[in-house]
Each structure stands twice: as structure tokens, then as C-alpha cells.
Coordinates of C-alpha atoms in Angstrom, one line a residue:
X280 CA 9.3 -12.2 -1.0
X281 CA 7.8 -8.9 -0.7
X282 CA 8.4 -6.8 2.3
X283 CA 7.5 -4.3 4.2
X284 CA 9.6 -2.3 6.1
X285 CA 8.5 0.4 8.5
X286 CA 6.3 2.0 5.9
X287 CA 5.0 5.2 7.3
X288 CA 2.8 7.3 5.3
X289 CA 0.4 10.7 6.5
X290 CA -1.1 13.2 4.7
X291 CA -1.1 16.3 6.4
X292 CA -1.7 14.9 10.5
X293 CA -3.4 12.5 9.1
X294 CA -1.4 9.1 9.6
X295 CA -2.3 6.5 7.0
X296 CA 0.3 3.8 7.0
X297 CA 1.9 3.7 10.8
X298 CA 4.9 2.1 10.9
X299 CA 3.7 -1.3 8.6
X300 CA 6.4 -3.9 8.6
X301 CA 5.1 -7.5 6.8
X302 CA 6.4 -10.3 4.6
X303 CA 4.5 -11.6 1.8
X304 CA 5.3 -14.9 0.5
X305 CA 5.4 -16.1 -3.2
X306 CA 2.2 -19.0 -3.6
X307 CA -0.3 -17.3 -1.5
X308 CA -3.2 -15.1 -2.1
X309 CA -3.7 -12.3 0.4
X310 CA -6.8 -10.7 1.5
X311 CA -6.7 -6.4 2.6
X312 CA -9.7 -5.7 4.5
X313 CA -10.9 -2.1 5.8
X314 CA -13.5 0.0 5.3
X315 CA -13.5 2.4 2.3
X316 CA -10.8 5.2 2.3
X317 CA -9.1 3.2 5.6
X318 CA -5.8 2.5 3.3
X319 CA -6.1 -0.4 1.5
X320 CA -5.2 1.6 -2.1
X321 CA -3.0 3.2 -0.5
X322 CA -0.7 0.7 0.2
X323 CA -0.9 -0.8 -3.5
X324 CA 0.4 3.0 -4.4
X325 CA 3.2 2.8 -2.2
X326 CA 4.3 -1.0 -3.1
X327 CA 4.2 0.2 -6.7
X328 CA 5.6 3.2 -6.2
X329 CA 3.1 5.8 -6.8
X330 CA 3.2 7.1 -3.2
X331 CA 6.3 8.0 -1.4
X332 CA 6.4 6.8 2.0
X333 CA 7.9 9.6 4.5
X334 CA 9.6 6.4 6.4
X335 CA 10.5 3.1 5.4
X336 CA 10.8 1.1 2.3
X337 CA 9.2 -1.8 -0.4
X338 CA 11.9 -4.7 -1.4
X339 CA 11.3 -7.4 -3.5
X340 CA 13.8 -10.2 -4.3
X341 CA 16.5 -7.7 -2.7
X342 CA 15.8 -4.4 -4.6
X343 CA 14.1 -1.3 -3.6
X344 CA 13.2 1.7 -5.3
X345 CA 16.2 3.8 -5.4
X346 CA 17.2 5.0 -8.5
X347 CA 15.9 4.8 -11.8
X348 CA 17.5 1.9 -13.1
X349 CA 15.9 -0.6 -9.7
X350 CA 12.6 1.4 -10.2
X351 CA 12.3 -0.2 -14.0
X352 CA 13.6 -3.6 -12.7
X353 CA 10.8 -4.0 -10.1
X354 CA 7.8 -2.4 -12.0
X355 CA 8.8 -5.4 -14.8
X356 CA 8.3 -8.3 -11.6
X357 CA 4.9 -6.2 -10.5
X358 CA 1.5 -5.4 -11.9
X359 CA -1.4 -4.0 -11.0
X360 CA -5.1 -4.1 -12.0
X361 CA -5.7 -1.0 -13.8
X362 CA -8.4 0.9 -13.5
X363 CA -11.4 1.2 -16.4
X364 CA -10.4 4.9 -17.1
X365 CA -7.2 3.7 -18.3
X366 CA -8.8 1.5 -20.9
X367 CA -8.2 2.6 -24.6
X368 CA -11.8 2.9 -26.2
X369 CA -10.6 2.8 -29.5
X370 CA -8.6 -0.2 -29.3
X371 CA -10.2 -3.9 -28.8
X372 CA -9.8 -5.8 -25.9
X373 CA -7.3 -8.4 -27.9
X374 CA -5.3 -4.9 -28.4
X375 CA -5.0 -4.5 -24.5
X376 CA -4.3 -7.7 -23.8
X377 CA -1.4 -7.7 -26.6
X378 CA -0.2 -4.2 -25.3
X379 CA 0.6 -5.6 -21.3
X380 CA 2.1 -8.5 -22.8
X381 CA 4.7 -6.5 -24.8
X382 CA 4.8 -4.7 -22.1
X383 CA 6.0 -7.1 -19.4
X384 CA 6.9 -9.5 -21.5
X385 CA 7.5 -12.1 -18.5
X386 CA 6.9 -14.6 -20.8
X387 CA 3.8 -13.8 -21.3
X388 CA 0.7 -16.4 -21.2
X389 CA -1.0 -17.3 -24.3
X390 CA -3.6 -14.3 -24.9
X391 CA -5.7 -16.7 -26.8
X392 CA -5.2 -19.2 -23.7
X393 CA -6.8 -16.0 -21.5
X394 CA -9.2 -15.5 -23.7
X395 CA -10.3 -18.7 -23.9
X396 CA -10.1 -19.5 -20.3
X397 CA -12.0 -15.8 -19.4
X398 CA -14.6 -16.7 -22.0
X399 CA -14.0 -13.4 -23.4
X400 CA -14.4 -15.0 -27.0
X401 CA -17.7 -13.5 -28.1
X402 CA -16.6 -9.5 -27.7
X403 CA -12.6 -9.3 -27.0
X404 CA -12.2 -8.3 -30.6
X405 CA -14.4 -5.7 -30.6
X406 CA -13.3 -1.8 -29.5
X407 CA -14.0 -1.0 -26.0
X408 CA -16.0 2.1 -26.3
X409 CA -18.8 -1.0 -26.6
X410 CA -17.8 -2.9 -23.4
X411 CA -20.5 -2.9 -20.9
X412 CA -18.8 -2.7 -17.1
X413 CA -18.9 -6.3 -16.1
X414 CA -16.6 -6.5 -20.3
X415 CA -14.4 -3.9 -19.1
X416 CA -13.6 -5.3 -15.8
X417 CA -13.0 -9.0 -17.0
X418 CA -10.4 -7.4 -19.6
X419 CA -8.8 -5.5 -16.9
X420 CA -8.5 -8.7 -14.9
X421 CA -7.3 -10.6 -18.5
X422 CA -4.7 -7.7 -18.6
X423 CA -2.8 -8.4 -15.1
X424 CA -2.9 -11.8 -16.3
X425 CA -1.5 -11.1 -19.6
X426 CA 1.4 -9.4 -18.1
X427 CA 2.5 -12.7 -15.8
X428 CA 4.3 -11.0 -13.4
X429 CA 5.4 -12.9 -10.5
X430 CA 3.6 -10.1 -8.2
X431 CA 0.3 -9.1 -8.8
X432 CA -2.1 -6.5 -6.8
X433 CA -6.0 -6.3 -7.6
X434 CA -7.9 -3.7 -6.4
X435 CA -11.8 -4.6 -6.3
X436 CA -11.3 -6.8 -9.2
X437 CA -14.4 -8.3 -8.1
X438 CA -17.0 -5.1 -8.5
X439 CA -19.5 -4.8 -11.2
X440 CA -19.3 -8.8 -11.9
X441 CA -22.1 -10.7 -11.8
X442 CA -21.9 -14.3 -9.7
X443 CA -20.7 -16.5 -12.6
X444 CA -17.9 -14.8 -13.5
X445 CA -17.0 -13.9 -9.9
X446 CA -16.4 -17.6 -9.6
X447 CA -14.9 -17.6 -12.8
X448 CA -12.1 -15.4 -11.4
X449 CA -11.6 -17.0 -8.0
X450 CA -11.0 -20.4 -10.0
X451 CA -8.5 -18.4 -11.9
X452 CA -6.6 -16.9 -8.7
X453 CA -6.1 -20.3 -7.9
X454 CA -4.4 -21.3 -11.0
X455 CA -2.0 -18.5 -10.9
X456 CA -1.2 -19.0 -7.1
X457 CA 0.0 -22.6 -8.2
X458 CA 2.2 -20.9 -10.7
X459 CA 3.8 -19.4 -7.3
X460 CA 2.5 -16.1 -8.0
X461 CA 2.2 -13.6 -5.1
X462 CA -1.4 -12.1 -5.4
X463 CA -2.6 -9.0 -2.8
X464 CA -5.8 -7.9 -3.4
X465 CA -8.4 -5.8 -2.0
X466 CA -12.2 -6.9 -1.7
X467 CA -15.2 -6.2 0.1
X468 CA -16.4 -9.5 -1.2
X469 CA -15.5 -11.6 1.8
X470 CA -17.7 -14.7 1.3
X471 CA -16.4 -15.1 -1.7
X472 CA -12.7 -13.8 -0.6
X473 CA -12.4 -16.4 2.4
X474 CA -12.9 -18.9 -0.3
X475 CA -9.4 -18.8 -2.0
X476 CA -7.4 -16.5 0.3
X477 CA -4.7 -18.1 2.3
X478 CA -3.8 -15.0 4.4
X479 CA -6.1 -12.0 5.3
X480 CA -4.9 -8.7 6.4
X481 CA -7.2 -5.9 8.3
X482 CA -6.1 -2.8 8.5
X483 CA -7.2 -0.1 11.3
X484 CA -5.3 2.9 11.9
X485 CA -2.8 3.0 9.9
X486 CA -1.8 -0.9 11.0
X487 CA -2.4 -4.4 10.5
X488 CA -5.0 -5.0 13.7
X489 CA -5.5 -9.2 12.4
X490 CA -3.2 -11.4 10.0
X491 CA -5.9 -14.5 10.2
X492 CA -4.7 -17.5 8.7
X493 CA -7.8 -18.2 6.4
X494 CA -6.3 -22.0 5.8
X495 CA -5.3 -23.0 9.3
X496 CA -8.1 -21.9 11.1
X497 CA -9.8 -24.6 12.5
X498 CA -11.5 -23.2 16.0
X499 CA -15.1 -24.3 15.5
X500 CA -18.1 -21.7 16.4
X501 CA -21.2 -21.8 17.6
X502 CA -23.3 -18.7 16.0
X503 CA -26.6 -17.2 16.8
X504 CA -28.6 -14.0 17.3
X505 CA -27.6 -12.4 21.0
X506 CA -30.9 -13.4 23.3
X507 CA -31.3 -12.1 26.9
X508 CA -33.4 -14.9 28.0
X509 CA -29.8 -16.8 27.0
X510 CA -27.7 -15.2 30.2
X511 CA -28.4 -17.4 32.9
X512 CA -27.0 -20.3 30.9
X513 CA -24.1 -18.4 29.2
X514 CA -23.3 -17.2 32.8
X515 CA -19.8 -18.8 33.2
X516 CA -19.4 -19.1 29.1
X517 CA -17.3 -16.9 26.8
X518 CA -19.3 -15.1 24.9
X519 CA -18.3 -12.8 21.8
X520 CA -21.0 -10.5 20.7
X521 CA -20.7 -8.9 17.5
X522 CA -21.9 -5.1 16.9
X523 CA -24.5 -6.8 15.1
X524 CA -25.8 -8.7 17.8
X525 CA -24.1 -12.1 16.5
X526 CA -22.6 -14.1 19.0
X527 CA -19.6 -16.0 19.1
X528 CA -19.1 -19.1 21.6
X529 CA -15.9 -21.2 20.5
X530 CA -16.9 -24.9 21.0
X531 CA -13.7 -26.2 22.2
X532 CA -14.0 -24.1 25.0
X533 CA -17.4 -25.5 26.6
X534 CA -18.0 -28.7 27.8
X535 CA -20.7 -31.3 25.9
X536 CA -23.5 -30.4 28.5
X537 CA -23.2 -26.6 27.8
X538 CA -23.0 -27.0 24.6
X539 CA -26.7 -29.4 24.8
X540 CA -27.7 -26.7 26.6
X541 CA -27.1 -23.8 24.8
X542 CA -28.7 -25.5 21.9
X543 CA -31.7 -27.0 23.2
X544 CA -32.5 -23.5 24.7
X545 CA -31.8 -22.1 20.9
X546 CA -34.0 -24.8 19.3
X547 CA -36.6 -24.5 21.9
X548 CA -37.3 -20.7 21.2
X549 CA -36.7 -21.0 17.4
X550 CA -33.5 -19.1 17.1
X551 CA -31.3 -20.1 14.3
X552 CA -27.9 -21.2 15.2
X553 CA -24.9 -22.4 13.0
X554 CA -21.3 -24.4 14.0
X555 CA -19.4 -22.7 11.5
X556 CA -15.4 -21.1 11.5
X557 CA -14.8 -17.8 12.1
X558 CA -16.0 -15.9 9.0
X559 CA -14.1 -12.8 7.8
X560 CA -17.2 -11.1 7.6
X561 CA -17.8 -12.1 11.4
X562 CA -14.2 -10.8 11.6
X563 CA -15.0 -7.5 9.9
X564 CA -18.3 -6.7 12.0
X565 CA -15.6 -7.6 15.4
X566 CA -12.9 -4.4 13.9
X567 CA -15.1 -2.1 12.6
X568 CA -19.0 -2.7 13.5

């Protein structure tokens, strides 16, 4: 379990982290959701360390960061995606991958396994100074993997990748949550993100505004474009609408004649409609639309 414990961190008067307290469990992937520059980095800098909170503290399996010797212990059960810059361009990919590994070494998974299962086979021995983005960024990804740690935070891993190898990834986040592995990551991807993420976190203000179980949910939506001509029927309904003029009517809450209709009237005007869950980008245009 990794926790956080009344994590406060500002910059100036400006309050970043307010008072965050959350457990994250081992065997579950975990969505961060914001906007850009709302925080989401910033609290993968603190939980590794990078970033001194002014209040509060990270523990994990019962240590914290307090002295030199607890700061080496955890860094060895956490890793984190690293960024392209840090990429050697003289060394091959099979050189980076070998380097975390050594690194870690959490018993480290078979690189030519990763390799193999990344179909990384055709350039991962060739010097990265001739990686194209979508190379680089796959090899970053093989390197988190490479290390094994039991904690693992990913940062956009997604960007740059085209839509093959973005579900080549997500198949892989499964196969390391079954190895019990405690993945927080950060995407603005959130089709693909609602797709393997068991818990997702949005962040406002320094807090955590929604933890939305992304398995359990099970409330049933009707959703359509906002119509005026729609409010003498949707009088005594509850309505959600969107920023973006999406609205939200959770079935269980009308009654079968409503819901007939609500749907004839949508059908009869030619205005698409969907019964669908409650999507995290629906979510997203709700906090911050």
C-alpha cells in the first residue's frame, strides 16, 4: 500500500497539493485526471521524492523518506517512466533496457521477453539517436517494465503513439496489474484510460474532487445533445447538462413511460442519443468544462 498522508505542497501562494490523504492498493491501475499544469506531475515528484512537500508524508510498505538509507530502500520498490531527454543517444535501446534492470534488479523480467512482447525486435538494437518518437517512447515504457518494481508511475506514457501500439500497452498494463503491481498513471487518453483503469482520480485545486470506481460503476445513462424543445417533458426529470451541452439523465431514476418518452421525442427530431455509463470524459467535461 502506498499512502498519502496530508501531503501539502505550494509554490509561492500558490497551493498545489492541499492537504491530499489517499491509499493506493497493490493490483490496481489508477487513473490522474486534470487539466495540464493542475498537478498531476506534481504528485509523481513528491511520491518519488523529487519534490518536498511543506506538510505531510509518502509511505510505502511502512517506510518513508527520512534518511538516506529509507530513501534508497523505497526508490529500489518504485519507478517511474522517464522522460525521452533522459534517453542515452549513443547507447541502443537493448543497452537501456539492460541498464534499469541492473539497476533495480527486482528480479528483473526477461528483456528479451519485453522485447519480444513490445515488438521492439526490428530497431531495439540499434542506437537511439535513430529512434523516431513513437521508438523512443515504447522503450521508455520497456524500461519501467524492465525494472519490475512493485510500484510503478507513468506519466503520458500514451503520447506520440499511434493506435496499435496504444492498445499494445493497455494489454500490457493488464498483465503487470495481475503480477499485483501498483500502477498510477497520468493520461489525457480517457477512452482508452477507462478501458483498463480500476480507479480514477481528478484532481482540482489542489484535491481529489472524484475517486470513480471505473469497475463498479454500473448506473446506466441516457446521453444526448441539450434540446429546448425537450423541457416540457424533462420538467420533473433530473437532468445533468454538461458544459458541452451533453446531457445526462440516469435511467434508474425515471420511470419506463419517461424514458419512451424522452426517446420517441429524441428519435422523432433526429437527435442522436446513447444508454451508455458514465464516461470519464463525460466526467472530465462535468469538473473542468
Amino acid at each position: 500500500m502506498l499512502e498519502l498522508k496530508n501531503i501539502k505542497l505550494s509554490f509561492g501562494n500558490h497551493i498545489v497539493l492541499d492537504n491530499l490523504n489517499y491509499s493506493f492498493q497493490s493490483g490496481k491501475i489508477y487513473g490522474l485526471v486534470a487539466p495540464n499544469g493542475t498537478g498531476k506531475s506534481t504528485l509523481m515528484n513528491v511520491i518519488l521524492n523529487n519534490l518536498k512537500p511543506q506538510n505531510g508524508y509518502i509511505a510505502y510498505d511502512n517506510l518513508q523518506y527520512k534518511n538516506e538509507k529509507t530513501i534508497v530502500r523505497l526508490h529500489k520498490k518504485i519507478c517511474a517512466f522517464p522522460d525521452q531527454s533522459d534517453l542515452f543517444p549513443f547507447m541502443t535501446g537493448k543497452d537501456h533496457l539492460k541498464l534499469y534492470a541492473n539497476l533495480w534488479k527486482n528480479n528483473p523480467e526477461s528483456i528479451e521477453k519485453i522485447i519480444s512482447t513490445l515488438k521492439m525486435e526490428s530497431y531495439v538494437s540499434r542506437k537511439v539517436e535513430t529512434y523516431s518518437l513513437g521508438m523512443k517512447q515504447r522503450l521508455c515504457f520497456a524500461m519501467v517494465v524492465a525494472a519490475n518494481t512493485p510500484v510503478m508511475l507513468l506519466d503520458e506514457v500514451m503520447n506520440g503513439l499511434d493506435q496499435q501500439n496504444v492498445q499494445l500497452i493497455s494489454q500490457v498494463l493488464l498483465d503487470l496489474r495481475s503480477q499485483n503491481k501498483l500502477i498510477i498513471m497520468a493520461s489525457h487518453l480517457l477512452q482508452n484510460l477507462q478501458q483498463y483503469a480500476d480507479q480514477v482520480l481528478f484532481l482540482k485545486d489542489g484535491k481529489i474532487i472524484e475517486d470513480f470506481n471505473n469497475k463498479a460503476e454500473t448506473e446506466r445513462y441516457l446521453e444526448f445533445k441539450s434540446s429546448a424543445l425537450l423541457t416540457d417533458i424533462l420538467n420533473n426529470v433530473e437532468v445533468q447538462t454538461l458544459p458541452n451541452k451533453t446531457s445526462l439523465i440516469a435511467i434508474d431514476n425515471i420511470n419506463q413511460e419517461t424514458f419512451n418518452q424522452i426517446t420517441n421525442y429524441l428519435i422523432k427530431n433526429n437527435i442522436s442519443f446513447s444508454v451508455t455509463k458514465m464516461s470519464l470524459e463525460n466526467l472530465f467535461n462535468k469538473f473542468y468544462g
